[in-house]
PDB file of C-alpha atoms in Angstrom:
ATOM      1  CA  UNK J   1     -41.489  26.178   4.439  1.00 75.00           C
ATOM      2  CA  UNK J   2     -43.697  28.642   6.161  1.00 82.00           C
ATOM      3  CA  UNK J   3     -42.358  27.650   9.570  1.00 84.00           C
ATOM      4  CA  UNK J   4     -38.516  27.739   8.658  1.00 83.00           C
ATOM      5  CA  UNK J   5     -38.973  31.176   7.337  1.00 84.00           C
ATOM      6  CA  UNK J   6     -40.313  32.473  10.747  1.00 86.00           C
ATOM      7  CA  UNK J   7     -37.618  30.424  12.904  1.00 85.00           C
ATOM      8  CA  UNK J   8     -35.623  32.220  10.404  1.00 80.00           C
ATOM      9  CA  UNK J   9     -36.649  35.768  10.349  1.00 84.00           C
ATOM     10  CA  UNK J  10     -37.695  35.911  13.716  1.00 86.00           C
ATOM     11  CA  UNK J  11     -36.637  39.085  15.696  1.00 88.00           C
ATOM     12  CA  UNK J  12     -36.782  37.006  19.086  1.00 90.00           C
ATOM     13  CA  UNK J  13     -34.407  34.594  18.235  1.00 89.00           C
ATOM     14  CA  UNK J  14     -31.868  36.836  16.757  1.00 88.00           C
ATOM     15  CA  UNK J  15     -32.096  38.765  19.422  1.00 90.00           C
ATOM     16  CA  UNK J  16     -31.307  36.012  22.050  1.00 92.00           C
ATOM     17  CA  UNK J  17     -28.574  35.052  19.907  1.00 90.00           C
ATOM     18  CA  UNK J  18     -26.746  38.456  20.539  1.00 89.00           C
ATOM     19  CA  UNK J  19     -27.026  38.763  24.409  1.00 90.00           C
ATOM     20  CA  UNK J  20     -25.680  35.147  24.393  1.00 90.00           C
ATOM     21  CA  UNK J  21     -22.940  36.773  21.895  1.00 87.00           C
ATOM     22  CA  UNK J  22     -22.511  39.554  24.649  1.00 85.00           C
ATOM     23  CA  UNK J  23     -22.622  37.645  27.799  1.00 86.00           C
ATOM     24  CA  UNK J  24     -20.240  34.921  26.171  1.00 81.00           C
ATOM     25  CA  UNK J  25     -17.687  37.667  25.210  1.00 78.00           C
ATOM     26  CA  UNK J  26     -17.962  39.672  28.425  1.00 76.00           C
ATOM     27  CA  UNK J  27     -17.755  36.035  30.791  1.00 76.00           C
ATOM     28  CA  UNK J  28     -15.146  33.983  28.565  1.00 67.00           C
ATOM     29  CA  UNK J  29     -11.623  35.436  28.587  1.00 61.00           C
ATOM     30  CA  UNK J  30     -10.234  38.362  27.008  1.00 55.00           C
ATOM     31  CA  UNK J  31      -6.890  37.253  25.612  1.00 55.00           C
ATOM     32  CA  UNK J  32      -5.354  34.432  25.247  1.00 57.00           C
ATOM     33  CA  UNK J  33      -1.345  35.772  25.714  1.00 60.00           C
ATOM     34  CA  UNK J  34       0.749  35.280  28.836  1.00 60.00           C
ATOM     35  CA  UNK J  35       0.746  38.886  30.732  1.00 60.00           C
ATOM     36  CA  UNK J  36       4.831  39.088  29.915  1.00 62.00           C
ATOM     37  CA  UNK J  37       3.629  39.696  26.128  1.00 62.00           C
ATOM     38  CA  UNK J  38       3.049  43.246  25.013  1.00 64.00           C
ATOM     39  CA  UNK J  39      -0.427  43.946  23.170  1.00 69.00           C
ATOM     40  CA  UNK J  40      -2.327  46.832  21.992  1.00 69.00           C
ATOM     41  CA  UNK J  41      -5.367  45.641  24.474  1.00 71.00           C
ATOM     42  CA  UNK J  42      -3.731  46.084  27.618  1.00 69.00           C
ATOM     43  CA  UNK J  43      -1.959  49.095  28.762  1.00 65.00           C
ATOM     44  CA  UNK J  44       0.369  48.919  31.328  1.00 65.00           C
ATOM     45  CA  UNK J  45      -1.380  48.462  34.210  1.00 66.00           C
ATOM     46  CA  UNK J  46      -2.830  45.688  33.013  1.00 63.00           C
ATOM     47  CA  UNK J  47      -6.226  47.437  32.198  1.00 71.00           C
ATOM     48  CA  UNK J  48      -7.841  47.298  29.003  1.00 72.00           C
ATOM     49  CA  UNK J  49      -7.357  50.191  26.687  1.00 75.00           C
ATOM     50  CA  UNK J  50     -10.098  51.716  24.081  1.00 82.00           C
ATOM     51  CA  UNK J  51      -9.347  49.649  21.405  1.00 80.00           C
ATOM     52  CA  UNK J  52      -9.484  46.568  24.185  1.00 77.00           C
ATOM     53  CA  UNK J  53     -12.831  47.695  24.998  1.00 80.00           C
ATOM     54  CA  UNK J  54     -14.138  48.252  20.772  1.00 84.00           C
ATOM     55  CA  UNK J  55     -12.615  44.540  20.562  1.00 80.00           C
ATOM     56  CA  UNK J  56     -14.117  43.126  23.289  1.00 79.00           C
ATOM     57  CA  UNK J  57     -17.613  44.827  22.902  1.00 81.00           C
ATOM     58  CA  UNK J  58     -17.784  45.242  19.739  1.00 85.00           C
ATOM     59  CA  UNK J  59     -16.120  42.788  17.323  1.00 85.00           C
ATOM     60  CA  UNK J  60     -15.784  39.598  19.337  1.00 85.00           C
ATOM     61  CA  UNK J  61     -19.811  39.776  20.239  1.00 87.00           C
ATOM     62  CA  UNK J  62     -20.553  40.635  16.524  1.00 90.00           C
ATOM     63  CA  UNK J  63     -17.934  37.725  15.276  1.00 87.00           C
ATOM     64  CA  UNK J  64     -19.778  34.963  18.213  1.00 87.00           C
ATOM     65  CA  UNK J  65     -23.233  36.531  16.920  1.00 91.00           C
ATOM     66  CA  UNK J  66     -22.595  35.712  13.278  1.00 90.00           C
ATOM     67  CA  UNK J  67     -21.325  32.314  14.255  1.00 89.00           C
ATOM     68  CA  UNK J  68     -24.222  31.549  16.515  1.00 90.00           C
ATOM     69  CA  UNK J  69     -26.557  32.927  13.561  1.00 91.00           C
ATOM     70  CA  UNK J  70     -25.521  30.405  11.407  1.00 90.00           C
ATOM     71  CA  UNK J  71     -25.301  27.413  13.723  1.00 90.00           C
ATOM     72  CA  UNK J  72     -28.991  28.736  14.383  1.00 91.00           C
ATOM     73  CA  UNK J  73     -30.281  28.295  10.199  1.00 90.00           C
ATOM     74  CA  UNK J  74     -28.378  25.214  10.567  1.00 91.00           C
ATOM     75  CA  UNK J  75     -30.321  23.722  12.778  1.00 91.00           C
ATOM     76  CA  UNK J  76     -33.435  25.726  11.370  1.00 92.00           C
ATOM     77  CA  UNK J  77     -32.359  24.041   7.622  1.00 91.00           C
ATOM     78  CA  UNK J  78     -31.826  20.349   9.580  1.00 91.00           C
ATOM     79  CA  UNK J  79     -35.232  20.779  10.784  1.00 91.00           C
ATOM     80  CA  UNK J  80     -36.896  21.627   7.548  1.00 92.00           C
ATOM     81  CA  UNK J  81     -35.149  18.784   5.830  1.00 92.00           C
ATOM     82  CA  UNK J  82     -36.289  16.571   8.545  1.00 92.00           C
ATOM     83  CA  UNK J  83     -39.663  17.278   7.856  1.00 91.00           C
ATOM     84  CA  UNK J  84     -39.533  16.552   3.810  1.00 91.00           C
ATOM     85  CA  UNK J  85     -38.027  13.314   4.288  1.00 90.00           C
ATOM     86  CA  UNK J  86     -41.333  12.484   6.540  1.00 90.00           C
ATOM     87  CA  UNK J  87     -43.088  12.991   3.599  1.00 88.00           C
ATOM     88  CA  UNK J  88     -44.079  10.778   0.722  1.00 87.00           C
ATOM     89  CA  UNK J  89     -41.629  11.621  -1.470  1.00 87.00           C
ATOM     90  CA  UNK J  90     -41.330  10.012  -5.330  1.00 88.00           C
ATOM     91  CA  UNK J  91     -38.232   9.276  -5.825  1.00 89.00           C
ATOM     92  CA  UNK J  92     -36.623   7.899  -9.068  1.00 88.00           C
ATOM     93  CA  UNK J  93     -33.892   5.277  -8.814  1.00 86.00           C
ATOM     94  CA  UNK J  94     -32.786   5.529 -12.152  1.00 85.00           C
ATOM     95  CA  UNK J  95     -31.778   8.893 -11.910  1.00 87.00           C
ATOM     96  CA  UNK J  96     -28.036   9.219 -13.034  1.00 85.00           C
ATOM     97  CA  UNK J  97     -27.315  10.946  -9.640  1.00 88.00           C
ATOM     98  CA  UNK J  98     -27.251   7.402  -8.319  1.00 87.00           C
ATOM     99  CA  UNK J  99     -29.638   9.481  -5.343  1.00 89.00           C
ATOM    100  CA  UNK J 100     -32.731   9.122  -6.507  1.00 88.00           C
ATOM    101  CA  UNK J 101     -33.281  12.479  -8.145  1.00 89.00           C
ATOM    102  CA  UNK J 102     -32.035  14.483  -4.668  1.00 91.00           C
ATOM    103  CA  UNK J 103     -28.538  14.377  -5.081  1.00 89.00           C
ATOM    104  CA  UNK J 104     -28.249  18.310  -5.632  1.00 91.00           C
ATOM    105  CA  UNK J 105     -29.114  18.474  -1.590  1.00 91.00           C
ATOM    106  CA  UNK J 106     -25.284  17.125  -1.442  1.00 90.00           C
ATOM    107  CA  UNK J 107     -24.171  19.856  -3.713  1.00 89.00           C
ATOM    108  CA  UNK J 108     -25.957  22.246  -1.714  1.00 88.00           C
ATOM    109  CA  UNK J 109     -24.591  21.354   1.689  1.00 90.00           C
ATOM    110  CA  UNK J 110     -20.950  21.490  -0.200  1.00 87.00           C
ATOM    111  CA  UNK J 111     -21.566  24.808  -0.239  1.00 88.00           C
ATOM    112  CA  UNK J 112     -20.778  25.298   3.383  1.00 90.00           C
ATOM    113  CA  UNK J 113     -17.463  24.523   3.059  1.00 89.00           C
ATOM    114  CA  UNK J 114     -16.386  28.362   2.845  1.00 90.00           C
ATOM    115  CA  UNK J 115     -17.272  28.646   6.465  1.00 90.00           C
ATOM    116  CA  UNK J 116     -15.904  25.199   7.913  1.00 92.00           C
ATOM    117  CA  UNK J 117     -12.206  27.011   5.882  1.00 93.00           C
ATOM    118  CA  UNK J 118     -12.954  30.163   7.425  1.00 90.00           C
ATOM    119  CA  UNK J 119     -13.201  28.675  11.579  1.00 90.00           C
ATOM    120  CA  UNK J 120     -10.868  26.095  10.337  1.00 91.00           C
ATOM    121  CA  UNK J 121      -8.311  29.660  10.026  1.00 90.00           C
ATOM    122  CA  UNK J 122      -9.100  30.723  13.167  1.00 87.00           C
ATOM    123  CA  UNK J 123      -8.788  27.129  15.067  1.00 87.00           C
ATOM    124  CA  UNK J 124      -5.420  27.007  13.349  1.00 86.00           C
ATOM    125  CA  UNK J 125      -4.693  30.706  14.603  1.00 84.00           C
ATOM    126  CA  UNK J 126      -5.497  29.999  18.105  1.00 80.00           C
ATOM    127  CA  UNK J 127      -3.585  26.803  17.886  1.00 81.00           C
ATOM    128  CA  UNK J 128      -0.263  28.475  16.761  1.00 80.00           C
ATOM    129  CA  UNK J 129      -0.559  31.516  19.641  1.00 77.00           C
ATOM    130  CA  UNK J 130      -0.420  28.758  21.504  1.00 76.00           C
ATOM    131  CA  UNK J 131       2.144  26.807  20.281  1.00 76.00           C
ATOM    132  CA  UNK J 132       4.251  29.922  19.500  1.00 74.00           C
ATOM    133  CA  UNK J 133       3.418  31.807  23.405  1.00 72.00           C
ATOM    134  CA  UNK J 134       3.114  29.091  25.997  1.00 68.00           C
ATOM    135  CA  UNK J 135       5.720  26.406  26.652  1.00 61.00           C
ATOM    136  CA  UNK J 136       4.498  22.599  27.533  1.00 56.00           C
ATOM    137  CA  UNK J 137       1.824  22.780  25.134  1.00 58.00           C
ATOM    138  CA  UNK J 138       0.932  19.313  24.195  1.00 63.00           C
ATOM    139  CA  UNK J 139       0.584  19.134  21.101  1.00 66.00           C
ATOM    140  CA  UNK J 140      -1.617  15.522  20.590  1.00 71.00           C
ATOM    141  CA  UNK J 141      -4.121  17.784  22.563  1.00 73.00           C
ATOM    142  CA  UNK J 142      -3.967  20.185  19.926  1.00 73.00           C
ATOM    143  CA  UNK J 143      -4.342  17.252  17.606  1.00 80.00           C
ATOM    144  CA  UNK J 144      -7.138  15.378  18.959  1.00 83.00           C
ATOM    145  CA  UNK J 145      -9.385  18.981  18.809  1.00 83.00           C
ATOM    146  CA  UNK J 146      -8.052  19.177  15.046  1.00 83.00           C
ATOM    147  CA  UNK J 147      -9.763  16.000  14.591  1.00 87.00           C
ATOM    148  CA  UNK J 148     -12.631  16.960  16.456  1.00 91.00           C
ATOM    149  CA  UNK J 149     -13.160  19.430  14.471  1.00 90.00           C
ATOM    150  CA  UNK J 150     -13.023  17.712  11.172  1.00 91.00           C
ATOM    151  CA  UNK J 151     -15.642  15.276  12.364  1.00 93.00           C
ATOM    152  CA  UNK J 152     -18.209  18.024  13.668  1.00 93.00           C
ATOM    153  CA  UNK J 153     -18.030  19.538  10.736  1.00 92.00           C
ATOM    154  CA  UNK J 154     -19.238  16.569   8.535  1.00 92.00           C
ATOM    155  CA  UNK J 155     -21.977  16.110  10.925  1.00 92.00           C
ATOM    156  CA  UNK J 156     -22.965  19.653  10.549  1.00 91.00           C
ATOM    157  CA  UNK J 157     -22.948  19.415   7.377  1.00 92.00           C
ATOM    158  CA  UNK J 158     -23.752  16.365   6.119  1.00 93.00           C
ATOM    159  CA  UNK J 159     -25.230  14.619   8.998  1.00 92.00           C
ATOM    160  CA  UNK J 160     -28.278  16.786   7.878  1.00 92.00           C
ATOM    161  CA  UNK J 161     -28.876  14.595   4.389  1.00 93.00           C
ATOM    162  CA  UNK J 162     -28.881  11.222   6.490  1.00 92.00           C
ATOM    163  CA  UNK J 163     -32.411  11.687   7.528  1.00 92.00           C
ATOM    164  CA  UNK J 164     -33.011  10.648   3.851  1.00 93.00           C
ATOM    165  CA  UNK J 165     -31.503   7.411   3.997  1.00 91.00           C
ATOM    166  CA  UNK J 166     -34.159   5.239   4.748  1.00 90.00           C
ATOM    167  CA  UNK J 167     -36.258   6.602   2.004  1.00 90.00           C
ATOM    168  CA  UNK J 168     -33.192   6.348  -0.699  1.00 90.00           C
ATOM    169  CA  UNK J 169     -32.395   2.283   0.992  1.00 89.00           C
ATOM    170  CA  UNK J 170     -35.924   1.423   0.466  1.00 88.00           C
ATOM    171  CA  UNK J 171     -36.341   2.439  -2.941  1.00 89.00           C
ATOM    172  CA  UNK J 172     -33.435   1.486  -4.386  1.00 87.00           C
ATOM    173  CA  UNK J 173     -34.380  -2.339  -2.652  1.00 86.00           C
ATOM    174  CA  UNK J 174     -37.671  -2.296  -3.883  1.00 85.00           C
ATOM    175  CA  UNK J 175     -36.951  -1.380  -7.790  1.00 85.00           C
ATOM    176  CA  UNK J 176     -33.824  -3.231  -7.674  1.00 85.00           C
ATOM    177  CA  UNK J 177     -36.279  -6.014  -7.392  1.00 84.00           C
ATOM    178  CA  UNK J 178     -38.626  -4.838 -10.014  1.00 85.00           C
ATOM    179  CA  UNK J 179     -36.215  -3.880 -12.337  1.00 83.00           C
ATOM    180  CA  UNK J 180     -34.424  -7.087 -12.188  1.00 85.00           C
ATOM    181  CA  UNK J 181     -37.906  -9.068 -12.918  1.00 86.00           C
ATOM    182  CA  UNK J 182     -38.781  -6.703 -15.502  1.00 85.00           C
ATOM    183  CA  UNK J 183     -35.111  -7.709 -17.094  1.00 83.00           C
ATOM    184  CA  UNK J 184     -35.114 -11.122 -16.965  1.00 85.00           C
ATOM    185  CA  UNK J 185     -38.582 -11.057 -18.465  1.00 84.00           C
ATOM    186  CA  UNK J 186     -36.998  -9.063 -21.768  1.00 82.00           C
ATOM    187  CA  UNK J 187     -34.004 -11.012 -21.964  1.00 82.00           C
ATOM    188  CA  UNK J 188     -36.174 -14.664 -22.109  1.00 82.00           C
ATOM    189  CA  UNK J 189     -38.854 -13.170 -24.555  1.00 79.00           C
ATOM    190  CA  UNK J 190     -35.512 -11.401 -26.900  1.00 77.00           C
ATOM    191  CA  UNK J 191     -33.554 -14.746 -26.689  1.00 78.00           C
ATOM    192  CA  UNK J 192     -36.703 -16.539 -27.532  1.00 76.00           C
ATOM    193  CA  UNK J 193     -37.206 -14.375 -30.638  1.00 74.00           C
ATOM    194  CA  UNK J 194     -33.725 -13.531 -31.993  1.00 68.00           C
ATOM    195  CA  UNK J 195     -31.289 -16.409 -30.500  1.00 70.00           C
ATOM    196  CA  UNK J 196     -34.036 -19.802 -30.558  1.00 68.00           C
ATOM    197  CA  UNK J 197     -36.598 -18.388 -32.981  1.00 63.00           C
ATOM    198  CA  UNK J 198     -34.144 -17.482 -35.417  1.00 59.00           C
ATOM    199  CA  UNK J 199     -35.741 -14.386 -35.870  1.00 53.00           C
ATOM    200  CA  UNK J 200     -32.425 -12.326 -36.768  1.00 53.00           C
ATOM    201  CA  UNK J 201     -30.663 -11.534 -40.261  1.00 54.00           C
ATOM    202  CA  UNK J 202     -28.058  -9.451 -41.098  1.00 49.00           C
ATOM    203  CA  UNK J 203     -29.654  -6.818 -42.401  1.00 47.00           C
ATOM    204  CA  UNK J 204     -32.750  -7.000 -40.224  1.00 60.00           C
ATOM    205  CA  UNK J 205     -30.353  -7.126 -36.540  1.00 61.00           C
ATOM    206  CA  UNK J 206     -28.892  -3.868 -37.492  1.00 56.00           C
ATOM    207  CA  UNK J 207     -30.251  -1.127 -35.652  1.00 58.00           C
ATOM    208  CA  UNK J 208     -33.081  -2.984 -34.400  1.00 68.00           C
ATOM    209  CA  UNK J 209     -34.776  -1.370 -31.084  1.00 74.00           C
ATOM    210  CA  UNK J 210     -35.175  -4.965 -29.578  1.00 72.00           C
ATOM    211  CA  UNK J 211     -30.946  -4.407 -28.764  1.00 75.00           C
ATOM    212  CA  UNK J 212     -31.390  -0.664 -27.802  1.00 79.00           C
ATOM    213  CA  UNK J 213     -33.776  -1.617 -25.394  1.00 81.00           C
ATOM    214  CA  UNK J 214     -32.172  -4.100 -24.131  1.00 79.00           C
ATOM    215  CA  UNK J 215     -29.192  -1.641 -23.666  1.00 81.00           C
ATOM    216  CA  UNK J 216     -31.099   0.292 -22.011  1.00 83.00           C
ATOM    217  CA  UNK J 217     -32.394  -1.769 -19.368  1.00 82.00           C
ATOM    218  CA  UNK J 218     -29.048  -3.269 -18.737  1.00 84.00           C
ATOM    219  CA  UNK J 219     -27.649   0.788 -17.952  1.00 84.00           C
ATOM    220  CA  UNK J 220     -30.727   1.473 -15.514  1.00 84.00           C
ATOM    221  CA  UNK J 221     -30.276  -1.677 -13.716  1.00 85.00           C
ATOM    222  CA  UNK J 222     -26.936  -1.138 -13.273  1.00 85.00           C
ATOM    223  CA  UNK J 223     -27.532   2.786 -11.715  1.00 86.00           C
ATOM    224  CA  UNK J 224     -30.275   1.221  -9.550  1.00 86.00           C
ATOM    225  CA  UNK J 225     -27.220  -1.134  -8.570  1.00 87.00           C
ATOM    226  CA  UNK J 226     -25.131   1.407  -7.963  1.00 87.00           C
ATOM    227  CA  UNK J 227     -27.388   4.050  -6.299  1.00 88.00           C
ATOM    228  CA  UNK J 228     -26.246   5.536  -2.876  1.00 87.00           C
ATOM    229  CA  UNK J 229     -28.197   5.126   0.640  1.00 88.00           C
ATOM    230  CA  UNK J 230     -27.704   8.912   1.197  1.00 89.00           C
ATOM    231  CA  UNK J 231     -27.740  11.973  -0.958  1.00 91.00           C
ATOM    232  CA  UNK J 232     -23.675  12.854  -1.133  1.00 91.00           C
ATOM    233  CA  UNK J 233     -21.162  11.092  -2.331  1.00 89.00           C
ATOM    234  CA  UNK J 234     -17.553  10.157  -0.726  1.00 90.00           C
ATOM    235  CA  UNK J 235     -15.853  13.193  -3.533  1.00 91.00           C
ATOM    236  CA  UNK J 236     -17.935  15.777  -1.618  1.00 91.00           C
ATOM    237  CA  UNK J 237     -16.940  14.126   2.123  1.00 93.00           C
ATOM    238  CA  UNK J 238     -13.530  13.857   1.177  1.00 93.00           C
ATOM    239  CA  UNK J 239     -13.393  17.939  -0.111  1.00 92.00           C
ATOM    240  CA  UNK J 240     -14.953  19.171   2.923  1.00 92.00           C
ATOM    241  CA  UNK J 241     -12.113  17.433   5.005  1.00 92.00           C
ATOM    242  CA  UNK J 242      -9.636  18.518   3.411  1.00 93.00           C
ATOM    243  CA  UNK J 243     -11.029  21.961   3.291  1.00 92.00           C
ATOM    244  CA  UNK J 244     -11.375  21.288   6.745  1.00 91.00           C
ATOM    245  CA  UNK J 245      -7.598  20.672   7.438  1.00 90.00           C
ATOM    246  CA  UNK J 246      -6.151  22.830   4.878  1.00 89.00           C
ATOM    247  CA  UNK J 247      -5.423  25.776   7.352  1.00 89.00           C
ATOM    248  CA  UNK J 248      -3.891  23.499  10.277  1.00 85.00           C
ATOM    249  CA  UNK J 249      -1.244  22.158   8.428  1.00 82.00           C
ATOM    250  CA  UNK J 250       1.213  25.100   8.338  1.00 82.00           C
ATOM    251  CA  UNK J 251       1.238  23.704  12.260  1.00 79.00           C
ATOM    252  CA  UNK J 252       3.257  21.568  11.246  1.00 74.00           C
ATOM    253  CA  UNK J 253       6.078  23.848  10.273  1.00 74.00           C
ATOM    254  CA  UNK J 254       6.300  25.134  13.421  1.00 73.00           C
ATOM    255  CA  UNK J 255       6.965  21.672  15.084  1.00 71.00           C
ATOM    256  CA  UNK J 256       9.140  20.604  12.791  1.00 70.00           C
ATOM    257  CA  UNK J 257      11.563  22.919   9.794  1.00 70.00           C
ATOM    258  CA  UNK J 258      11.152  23.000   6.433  1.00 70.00           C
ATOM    259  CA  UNK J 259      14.666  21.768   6.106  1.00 76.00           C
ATOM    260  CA  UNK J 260      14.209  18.845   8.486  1.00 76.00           C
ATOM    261  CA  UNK J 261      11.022  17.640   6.720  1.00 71.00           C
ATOM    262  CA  UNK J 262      12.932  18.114   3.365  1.00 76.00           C
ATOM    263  CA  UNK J 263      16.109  16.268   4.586  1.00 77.00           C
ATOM    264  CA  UNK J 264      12.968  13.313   5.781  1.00 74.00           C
ATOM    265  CA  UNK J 265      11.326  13.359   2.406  1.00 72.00           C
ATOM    266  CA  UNK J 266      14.742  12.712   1.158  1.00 74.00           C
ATOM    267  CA  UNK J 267      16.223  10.580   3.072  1.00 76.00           C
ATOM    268  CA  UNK J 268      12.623   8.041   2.588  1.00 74.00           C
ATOM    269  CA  UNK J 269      13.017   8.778  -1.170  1.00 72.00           C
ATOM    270  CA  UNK J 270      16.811   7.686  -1.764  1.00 66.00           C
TER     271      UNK J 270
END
């Protein structure tokens, strides 16, 4: 913990972050318009004007130094939770999160999802300058990063938690095992007294905490049974994707009119 709080508040790192910020902003391009376009960041010779410069300088590096701040605790936070699943945790497969007690690291990393929407906006923003300023845009290219997109963000996100899959598979094998022996083992010795030893009556059966038990194993089992190899489930994959596409899908308007898709969605309908 020690160590990811000084990768984290360390003044060097930061501070290599933001000339990377600076020199990225200053080397990659300034604007992404055809020249024929009129902005407010080029006057009309083609120079950039003050409020070029304060964009340029000033909120594009501080906008690629956030980002690059927080792809840096990521990887700080992937670290530290490689490092706990080295140790020798105790986990507990009956633990109704069906992960072993660690299930809140998926709600956790769900958490994230504000920041996959808010690059998600600005992919989507990029993507329609495009589509709306420069002609023979292809647009499957524009697809295929959309996609790309969706997938690095589950790996940023998620592919974090996988590190605590072999733990999570080899508990849940292990007690499945134990838990199924320990079962068995009740159900002979209760059929043996209540079924062949006829042991039960009708007012004796009621309520008895031979049945409650046996309940009770029966539920565990079956969370063992059902227990996941990794700690998120296919709900929280499933948000972040969509959360994920959400922004790009006004796109689609501008390939195709509202009143086209409607007349579609009718004509498949009727």
């Amino acid at each position: 913990v020690e160590k990811a709080q000084r990768m984290r508040d360390s003044a060097v790192a930061e501070s290599l972050l933001l000339l990377a910020s600076l020199i990225g902003t200053i080397v990659g391009p300034v604007l992404d318009l055809p020249a024929s376009v009129t902005n407010w960041q080029f006057g009309t010779t083609g120079d950039l004007t003050l409020a070029g410069w304060w964009n340029v300088l000033v909120c594009l590096t501080l906008f690629h130094f956030l980002l690059l701040r927080w792809l840096w605790r990521l990887v700080i936070w992937a670290f530290f939770l490689w490092r706990v699943s080295r140790l020798s945790l105790r986990l507990f497969p009956a633990h109704a999160d069906y992960a072993g007690g660690i299930g809140f690291l998926g709600l956790e990393q769900a958490t994230l999802k504000m920041i996959v929407f808010a690059m998600a906006c600005m992919l989507s923003a990029s993507f329609a300058q495009r589509m709306l300023f420069y002609e023979g845009v292809q647009h499957a290219a524009l697809f295929a990063v959309a996609v790309l997109y969706v997938i690095l963000s589950l790996a940023l996100v998620f592919g974090p938690l996988l590190t605590f899959s072999r733990s999570l598979f080899a508990v849940k094998y292990n007690q499945m095992h134990a838990y199924s022996l320990m079962t068995s083992e009740y159900n002979r010795h209760f059929a043996g007294k209540w079924i062949e030893g006829q042991a039960y009556e009708r007012a004796a059966i009621l309520g008895t905490e031979d049945i409650q038990t046996l309940a009770s194993l029966d539920t565990t089992l079956e969370i063992i049974r059902r227990m996941h190899p990794f700690p998120f489930t296919l709900r929280q994959i499933l948000s972040l994707a969509i959360v994920a596409v959400a922004p790009m899908l006004p796109l689609v308007l501008l390939e195709i009119p509202v009143r086209m898709l409607l007349e579609m969605l009718f004509k498949a309908l009727f």
